[in-house]
PDB file of C-alpha atoms in Angstrom:
ATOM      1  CA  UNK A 179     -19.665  -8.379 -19.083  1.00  0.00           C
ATOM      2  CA  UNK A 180     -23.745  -9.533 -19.097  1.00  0.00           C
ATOM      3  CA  UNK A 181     -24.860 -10.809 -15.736  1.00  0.00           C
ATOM      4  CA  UNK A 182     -24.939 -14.416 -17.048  1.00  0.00           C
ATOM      5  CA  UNK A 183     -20.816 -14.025 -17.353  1.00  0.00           C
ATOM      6  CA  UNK A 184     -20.460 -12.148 -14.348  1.00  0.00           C
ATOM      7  CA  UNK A 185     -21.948 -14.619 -12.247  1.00  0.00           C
ATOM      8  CA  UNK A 186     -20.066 -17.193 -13.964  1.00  0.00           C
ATOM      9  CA  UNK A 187     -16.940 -15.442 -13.329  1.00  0.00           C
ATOM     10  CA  UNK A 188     -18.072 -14.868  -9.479  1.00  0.00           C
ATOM     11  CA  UNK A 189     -18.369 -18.957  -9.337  1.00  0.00           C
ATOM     12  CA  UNK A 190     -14.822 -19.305 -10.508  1.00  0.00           C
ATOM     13  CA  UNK A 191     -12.858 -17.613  -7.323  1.00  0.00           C
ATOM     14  CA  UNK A 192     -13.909 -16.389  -3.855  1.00  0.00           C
ATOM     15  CA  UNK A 193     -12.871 -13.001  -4.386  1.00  0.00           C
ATOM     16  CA  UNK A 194     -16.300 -10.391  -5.025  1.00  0.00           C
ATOM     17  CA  UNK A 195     -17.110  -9.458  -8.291  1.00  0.00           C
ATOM     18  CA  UNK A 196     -18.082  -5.892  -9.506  1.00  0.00           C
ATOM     19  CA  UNK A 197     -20.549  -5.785 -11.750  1.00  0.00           C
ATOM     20  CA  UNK A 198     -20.457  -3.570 -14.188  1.00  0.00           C
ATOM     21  CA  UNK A 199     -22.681  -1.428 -16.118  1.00  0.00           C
ATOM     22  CA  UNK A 200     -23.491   2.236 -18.387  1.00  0.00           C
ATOM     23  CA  UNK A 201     -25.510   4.841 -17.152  1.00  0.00           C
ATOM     24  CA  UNK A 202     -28.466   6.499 -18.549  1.00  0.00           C
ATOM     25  CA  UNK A 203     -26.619   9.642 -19.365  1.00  0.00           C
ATOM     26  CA  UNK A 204     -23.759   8.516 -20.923  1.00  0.00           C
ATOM     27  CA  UNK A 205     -26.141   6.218 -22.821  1.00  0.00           C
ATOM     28  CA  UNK A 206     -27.873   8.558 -24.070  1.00  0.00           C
ATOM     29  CA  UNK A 207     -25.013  10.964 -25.334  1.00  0.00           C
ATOM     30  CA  UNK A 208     -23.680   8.243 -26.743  1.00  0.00           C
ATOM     31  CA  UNK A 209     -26.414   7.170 -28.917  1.00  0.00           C
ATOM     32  CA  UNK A 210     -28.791   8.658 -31.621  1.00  0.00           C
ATOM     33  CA  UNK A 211     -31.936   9.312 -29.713  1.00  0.00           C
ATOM     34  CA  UNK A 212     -35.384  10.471 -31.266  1.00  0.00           C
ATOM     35  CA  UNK A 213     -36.014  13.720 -31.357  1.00  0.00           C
ATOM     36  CA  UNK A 214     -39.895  13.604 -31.146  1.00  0.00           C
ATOM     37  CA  UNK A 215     -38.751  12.742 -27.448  1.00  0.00           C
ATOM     38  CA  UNK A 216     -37.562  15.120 -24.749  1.00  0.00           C
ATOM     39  CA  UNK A 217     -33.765  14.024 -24.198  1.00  0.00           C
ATOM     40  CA  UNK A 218     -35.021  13.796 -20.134  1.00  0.00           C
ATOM     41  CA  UNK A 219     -38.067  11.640 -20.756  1.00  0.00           C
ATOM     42  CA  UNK A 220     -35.347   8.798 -22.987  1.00  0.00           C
ATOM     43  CA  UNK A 221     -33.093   9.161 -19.836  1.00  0.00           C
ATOM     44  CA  UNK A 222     -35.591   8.311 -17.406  1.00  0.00           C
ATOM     45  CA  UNK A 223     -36.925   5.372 -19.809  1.00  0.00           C
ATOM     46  CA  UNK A 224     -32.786   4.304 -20.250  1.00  0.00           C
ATOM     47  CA  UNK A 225     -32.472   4.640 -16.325  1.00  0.00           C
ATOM     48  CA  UNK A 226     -35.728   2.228 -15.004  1.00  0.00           C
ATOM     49  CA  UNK A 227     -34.172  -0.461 -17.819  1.00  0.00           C
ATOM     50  CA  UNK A 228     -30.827  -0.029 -15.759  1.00  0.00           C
ATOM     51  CA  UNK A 229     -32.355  -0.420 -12.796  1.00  0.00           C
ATOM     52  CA  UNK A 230     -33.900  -3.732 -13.518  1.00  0.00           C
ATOM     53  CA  UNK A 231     -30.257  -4.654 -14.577  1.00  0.00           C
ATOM     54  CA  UNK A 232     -29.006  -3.319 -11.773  1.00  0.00           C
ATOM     55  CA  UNK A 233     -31.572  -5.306  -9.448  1.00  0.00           C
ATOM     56  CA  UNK A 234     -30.493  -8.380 -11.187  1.00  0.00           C
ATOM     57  CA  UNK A 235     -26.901  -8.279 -10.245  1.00  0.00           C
ATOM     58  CA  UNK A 236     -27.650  -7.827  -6.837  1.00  0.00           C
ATOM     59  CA  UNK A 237     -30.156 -10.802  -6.736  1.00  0.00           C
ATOM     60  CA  UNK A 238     -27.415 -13.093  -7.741  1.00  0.00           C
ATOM     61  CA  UNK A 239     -25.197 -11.908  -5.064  1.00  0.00           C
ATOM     62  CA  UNK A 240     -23.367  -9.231  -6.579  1.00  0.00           C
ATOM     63  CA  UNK A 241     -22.474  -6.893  -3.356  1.00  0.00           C
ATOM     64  CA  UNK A 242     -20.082  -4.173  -5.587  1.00  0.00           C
ATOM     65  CA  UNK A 243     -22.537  -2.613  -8.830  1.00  0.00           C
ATOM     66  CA  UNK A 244     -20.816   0.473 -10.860  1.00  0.00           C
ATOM     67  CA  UNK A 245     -23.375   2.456 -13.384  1.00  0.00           C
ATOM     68  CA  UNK A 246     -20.666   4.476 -15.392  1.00  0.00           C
ATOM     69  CA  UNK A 247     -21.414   8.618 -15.662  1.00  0.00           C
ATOM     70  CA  UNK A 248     -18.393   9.346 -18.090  1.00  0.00           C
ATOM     71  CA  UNK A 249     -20.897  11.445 -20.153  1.00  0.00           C
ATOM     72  CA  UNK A 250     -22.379  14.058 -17.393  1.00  0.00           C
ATOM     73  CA  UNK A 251     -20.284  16.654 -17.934  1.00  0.00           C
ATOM     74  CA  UNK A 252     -20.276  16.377 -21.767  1.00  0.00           C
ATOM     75  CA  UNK A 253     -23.631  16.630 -21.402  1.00  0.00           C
ATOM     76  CA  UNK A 254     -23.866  19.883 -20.358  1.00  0.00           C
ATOM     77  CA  UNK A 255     -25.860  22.174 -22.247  1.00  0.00           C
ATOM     78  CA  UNK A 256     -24.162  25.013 -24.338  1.00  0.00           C
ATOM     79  CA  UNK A 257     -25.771  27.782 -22.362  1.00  0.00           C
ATOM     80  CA  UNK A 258     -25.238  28.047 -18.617  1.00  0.00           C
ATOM     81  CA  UNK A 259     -28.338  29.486 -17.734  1.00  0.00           C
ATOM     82  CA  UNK A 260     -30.073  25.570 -19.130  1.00  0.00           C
ATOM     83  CA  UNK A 261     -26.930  24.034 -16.706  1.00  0.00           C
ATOM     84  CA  UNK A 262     -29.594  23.350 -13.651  1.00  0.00           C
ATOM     85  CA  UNK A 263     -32.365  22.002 -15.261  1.00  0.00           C
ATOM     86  CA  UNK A 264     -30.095  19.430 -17.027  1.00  0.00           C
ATOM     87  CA  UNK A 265     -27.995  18.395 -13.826  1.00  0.00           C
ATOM     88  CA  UNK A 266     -31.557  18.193 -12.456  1.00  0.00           C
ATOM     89  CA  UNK A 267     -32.821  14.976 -14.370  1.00  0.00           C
ATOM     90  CA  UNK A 268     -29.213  13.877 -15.257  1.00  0.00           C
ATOM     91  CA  UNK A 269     -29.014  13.112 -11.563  1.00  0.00           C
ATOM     92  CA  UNK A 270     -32.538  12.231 -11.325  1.00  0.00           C
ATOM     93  CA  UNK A 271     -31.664   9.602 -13.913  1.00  0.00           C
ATOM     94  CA  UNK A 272     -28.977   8.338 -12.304  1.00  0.00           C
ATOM     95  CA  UNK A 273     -30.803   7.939  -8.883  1.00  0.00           C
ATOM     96  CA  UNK A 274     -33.276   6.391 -10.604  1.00  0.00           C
ATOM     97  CA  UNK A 275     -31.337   3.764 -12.022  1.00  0.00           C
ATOM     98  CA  UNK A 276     -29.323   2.703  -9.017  1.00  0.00           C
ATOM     99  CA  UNK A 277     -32.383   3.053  -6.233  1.00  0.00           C
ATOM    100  CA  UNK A 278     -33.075  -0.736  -6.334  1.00  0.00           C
ATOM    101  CA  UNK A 279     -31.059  -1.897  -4.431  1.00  0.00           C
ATOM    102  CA  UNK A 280     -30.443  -2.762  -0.514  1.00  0.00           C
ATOM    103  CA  UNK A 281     -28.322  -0.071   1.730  1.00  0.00           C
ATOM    104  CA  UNK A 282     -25.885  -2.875   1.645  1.00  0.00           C
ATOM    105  CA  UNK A 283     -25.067  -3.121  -2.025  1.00  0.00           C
ATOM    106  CA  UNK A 284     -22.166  -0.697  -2.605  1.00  0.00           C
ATOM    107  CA  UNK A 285     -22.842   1.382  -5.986  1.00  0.00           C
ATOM    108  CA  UNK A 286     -19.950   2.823  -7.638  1.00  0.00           C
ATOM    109  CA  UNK A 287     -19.944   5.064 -10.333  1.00  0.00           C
ATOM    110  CA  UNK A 288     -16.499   6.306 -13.093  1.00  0.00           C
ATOM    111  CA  UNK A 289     -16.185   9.479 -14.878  1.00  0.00           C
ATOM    112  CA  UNK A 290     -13.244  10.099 -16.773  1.00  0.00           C
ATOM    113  CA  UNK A 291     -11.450  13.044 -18.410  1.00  0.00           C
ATOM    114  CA  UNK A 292     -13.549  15.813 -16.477  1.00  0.00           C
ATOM    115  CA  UNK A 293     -13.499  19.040 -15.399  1.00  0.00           C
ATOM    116  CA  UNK A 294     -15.738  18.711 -12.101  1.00  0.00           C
ATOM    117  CA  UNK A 295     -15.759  22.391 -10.982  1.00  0.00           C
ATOM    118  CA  UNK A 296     -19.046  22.726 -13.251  1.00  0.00           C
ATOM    119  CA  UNK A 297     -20.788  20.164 -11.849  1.00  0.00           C
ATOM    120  CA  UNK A 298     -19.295  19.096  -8.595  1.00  0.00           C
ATOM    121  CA  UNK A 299     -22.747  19.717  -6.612  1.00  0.00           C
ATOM    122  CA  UNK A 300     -24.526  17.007  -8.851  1.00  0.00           C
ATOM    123  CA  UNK A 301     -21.798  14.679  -8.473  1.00  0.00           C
ATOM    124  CA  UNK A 302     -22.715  14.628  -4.699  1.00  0.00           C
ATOM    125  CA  UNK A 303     -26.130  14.811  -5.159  1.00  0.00           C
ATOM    126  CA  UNK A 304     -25.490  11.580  -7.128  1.00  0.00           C
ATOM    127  CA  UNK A 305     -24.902   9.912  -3.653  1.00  0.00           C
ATOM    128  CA  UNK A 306     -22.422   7.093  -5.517  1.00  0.00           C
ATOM    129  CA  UNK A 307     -20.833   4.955  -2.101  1.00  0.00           C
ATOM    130  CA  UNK A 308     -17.389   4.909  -4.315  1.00  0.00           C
ATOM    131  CA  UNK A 309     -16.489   7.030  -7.316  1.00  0.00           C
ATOM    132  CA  UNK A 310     -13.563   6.364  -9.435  1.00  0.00           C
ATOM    133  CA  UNK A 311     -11.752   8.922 -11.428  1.00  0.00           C
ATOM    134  CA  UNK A 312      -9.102   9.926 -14.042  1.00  0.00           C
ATOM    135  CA  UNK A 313      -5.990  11.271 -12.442  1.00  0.00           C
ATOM    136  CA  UNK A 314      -2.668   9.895 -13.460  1.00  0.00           C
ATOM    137  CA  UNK A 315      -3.408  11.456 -16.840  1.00  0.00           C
ATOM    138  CA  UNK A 316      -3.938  14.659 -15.701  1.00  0.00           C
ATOM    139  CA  UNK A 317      -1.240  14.662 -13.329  1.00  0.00           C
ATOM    140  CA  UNK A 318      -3.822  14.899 -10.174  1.00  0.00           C
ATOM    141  CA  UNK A 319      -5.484  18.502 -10.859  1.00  0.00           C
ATOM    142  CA  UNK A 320      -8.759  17.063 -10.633  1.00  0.00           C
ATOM    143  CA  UNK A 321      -7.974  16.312  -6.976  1.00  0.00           C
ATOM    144  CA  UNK A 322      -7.913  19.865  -5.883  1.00  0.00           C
ATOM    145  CA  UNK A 323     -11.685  20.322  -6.709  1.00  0.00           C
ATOM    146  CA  UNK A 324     -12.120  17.273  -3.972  1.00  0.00           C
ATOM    147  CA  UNK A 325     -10.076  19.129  -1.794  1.00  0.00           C
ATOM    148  CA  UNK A 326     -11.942  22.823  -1.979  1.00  0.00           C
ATOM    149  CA  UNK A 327     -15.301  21.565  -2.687  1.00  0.00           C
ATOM    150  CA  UNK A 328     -15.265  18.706  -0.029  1.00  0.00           C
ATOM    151  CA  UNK A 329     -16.274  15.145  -0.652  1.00  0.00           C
ATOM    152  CA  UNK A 330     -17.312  12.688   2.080  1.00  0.00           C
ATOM    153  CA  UNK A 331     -18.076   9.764  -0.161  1.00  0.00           C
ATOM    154  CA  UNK A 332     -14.931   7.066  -0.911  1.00  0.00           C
ATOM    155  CA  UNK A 333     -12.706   7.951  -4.033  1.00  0.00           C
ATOM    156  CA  UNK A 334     -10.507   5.831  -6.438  1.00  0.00           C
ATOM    157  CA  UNK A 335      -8.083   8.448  -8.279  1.00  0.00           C
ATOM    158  CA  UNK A 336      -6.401   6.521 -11.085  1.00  0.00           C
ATOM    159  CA  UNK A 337      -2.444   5.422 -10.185  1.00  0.00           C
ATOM    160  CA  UNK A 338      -1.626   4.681 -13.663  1.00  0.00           C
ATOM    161  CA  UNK A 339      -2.478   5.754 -17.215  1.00  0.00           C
ATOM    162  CA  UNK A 340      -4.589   2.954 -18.793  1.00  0.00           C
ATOM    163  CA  UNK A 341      -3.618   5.018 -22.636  1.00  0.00           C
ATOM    164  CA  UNK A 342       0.302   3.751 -22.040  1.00  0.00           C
ATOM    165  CA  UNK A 343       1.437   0.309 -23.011  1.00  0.00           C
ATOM    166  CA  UNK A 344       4.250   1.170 -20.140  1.00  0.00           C
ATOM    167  CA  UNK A 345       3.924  -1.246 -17.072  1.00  0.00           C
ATOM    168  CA  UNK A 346       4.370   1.334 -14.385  1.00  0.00           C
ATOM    169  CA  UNK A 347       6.710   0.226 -11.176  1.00  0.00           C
ATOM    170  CA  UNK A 348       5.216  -0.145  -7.940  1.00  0.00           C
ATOM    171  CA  UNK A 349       7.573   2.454  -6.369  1.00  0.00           C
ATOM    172  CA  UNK A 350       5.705   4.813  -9.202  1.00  0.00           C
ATOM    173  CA  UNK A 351       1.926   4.092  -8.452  1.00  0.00           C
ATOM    174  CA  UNK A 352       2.642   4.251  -4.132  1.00  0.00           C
ATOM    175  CA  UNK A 353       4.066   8.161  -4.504  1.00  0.00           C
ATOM    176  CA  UNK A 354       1.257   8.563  -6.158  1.00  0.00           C
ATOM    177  CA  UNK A 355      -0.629   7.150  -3.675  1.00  0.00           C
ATOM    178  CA  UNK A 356       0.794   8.374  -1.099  1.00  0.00           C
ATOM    179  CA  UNK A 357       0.243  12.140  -3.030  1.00  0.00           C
ATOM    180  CA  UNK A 358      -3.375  11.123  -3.109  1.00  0.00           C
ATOM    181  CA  UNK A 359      -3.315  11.084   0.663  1.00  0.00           C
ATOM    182  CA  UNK A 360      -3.332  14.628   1.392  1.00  0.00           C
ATOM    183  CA  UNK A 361      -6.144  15.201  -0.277  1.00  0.00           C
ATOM    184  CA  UNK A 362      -8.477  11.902   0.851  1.00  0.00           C
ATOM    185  CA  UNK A 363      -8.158  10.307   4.202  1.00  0.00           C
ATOM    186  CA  UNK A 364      -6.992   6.832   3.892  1.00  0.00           C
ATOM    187  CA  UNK A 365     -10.102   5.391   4.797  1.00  0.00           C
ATOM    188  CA  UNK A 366     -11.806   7.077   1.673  1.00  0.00           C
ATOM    189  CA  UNK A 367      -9.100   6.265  -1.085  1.00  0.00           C
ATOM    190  CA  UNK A 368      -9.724   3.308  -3.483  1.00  0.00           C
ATOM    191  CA  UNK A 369      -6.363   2.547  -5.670  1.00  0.00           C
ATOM    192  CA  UNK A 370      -7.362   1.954  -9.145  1.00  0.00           C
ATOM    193  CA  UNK A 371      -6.098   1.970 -12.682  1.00  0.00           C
ATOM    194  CA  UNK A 372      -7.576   5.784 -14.578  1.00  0.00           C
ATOM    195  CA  UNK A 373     -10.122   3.992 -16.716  1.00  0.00           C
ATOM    196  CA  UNK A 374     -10.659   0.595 -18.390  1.00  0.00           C
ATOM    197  CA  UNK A 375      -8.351  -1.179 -19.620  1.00  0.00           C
ATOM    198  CA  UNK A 376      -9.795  -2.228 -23.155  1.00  0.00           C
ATOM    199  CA  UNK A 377      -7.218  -0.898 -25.120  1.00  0.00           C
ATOM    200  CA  UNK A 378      -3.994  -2.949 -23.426  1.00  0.00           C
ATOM    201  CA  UNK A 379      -2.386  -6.100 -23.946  1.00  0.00           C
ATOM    202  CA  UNK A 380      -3.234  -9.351 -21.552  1.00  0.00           C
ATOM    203  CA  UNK A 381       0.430  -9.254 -21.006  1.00  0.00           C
ATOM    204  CA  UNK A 382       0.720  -5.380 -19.681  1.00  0.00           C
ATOM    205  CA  UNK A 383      -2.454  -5.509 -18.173  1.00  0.00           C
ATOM    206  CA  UNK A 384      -1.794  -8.385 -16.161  1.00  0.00           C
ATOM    207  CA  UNK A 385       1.430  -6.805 -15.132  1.00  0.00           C
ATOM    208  CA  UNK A 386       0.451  -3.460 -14.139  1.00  0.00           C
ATOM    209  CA  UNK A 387      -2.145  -4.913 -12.225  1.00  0.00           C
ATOM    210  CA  UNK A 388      -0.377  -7.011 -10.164  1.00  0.00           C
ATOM    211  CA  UNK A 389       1.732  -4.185  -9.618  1.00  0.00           C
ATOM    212  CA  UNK A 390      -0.852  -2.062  -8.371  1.00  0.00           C
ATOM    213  CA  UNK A 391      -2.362  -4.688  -6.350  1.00  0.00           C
ATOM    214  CA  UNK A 392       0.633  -4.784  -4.744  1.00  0.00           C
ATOM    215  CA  UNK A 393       1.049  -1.398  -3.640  1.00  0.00           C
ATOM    216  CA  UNK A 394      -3.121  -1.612  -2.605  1.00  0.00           C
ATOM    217  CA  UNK A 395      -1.712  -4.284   0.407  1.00  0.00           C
ATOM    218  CA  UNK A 396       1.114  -2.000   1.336  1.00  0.00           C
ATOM    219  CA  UNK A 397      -1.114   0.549   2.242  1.00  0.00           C
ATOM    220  CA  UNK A 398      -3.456  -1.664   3.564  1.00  0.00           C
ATOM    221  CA  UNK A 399      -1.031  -2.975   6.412  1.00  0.00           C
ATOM    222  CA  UNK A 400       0.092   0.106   6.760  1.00  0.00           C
ATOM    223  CA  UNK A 401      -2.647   2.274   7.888  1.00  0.00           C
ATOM    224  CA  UNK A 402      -3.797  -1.192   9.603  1.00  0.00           C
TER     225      UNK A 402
END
């Protein structure tokens, strides 16, 4: 979504819009990049063109920004010993591109499919106020990193897999909720599908969501 259709969107209903955007890492894994360039030097460049971006949304009254990191971990260098010095400007990067911004603008950040143990130290270092995850999928072993490593920041472990064209029930996504709970306090957790939801049906989507939703106000009123 550009900014021109978020704000749009935002005039439409008086619930907050999220804006939504890439990061500079996963931009730049994901793209053919010069190689007369050090890789760090294009992710800095990629990360103060986010940032304007970034700045934008929140000058046309966009309170909830997310700068998607799928690609951090893929991006980690074949060799451990090179591990520090890329988590080093990844991060960098990243901070860069979201340090716009006023302390009350909430900045989320995704990654999906991961293995955090490898990098769990530069995801907090990355200082998002919300990150969402993959979890459904892999049937909540991510979690346990949270859990061992500690993570003070709020946390939105998927409740359903975004991959299946099955609706899930709302008594399905609230055990998994409620699972979720002894590993995040309540005030930390963030219900959420896995990923996004490009590759379902209006029809499914719109049903699993409301679904979801659903179970989001249960919990809600109940820790209320």
């Amino acid at each position: 979504m550009t900014i021109t259709e978020t704000v749009y969107a935002q005039s439409l209903t008086s619930k907050p819009m999220k804006g939504m955007l890439t990061g500079p890492v996963t931009c730049l894994q994901w793209s053919f990049v010069r190689d007369d360039i050090p890789r760090s030097v294009v992710c800095t460049q990629l990360a103060l063109a986010i940032r304007d971006e970034v700045i934008d949304l929140e000058k046309a009254g966009i309170v909830h920004i997310q700068v998607d990191e799928p690609a951090i971990r893929e991006g980690l260098p074949l060799r451990s010993v090179d591990f520090d010095f890329y988590l080093q400007w990844a991060v960098d990067a990243f901070l860069l591109s979201t340090a716009g911004v006023q302390d009350t603008t909430i900045i989320h950040t995704h990654m999906c499919y991961s293995d955090f143990q490898d990098i769990f130290q530069a995801i907090v270092r990355m200082d998002a106020d919300v990150l969402t995850i993959e979890n459904s999928k892999s049937d909540m072993r991510i979690l346990g990193a949270f859990s061992t490593y500690g993570y003070n920041a709020e946390i939105g472990p998927g409740v359903f897999d975004i991959h299946s064209p099955r609706v899930p029930s709302t008594h399905e996504m609230k055990e998994r909720a409620d699972a979720m709970l002894k590993y995040i306090p309540s005030r930390n957790l963030w219900i959420n599908p896995d990923c996004g939801l490009k590759t379902r049906g209006w029809k499914e989507v719109r049903e699993s969501l409301t679904n979801m939703v659903a179970v989001a106000e249960a919990l809600r009123a109940a820790s209320a």
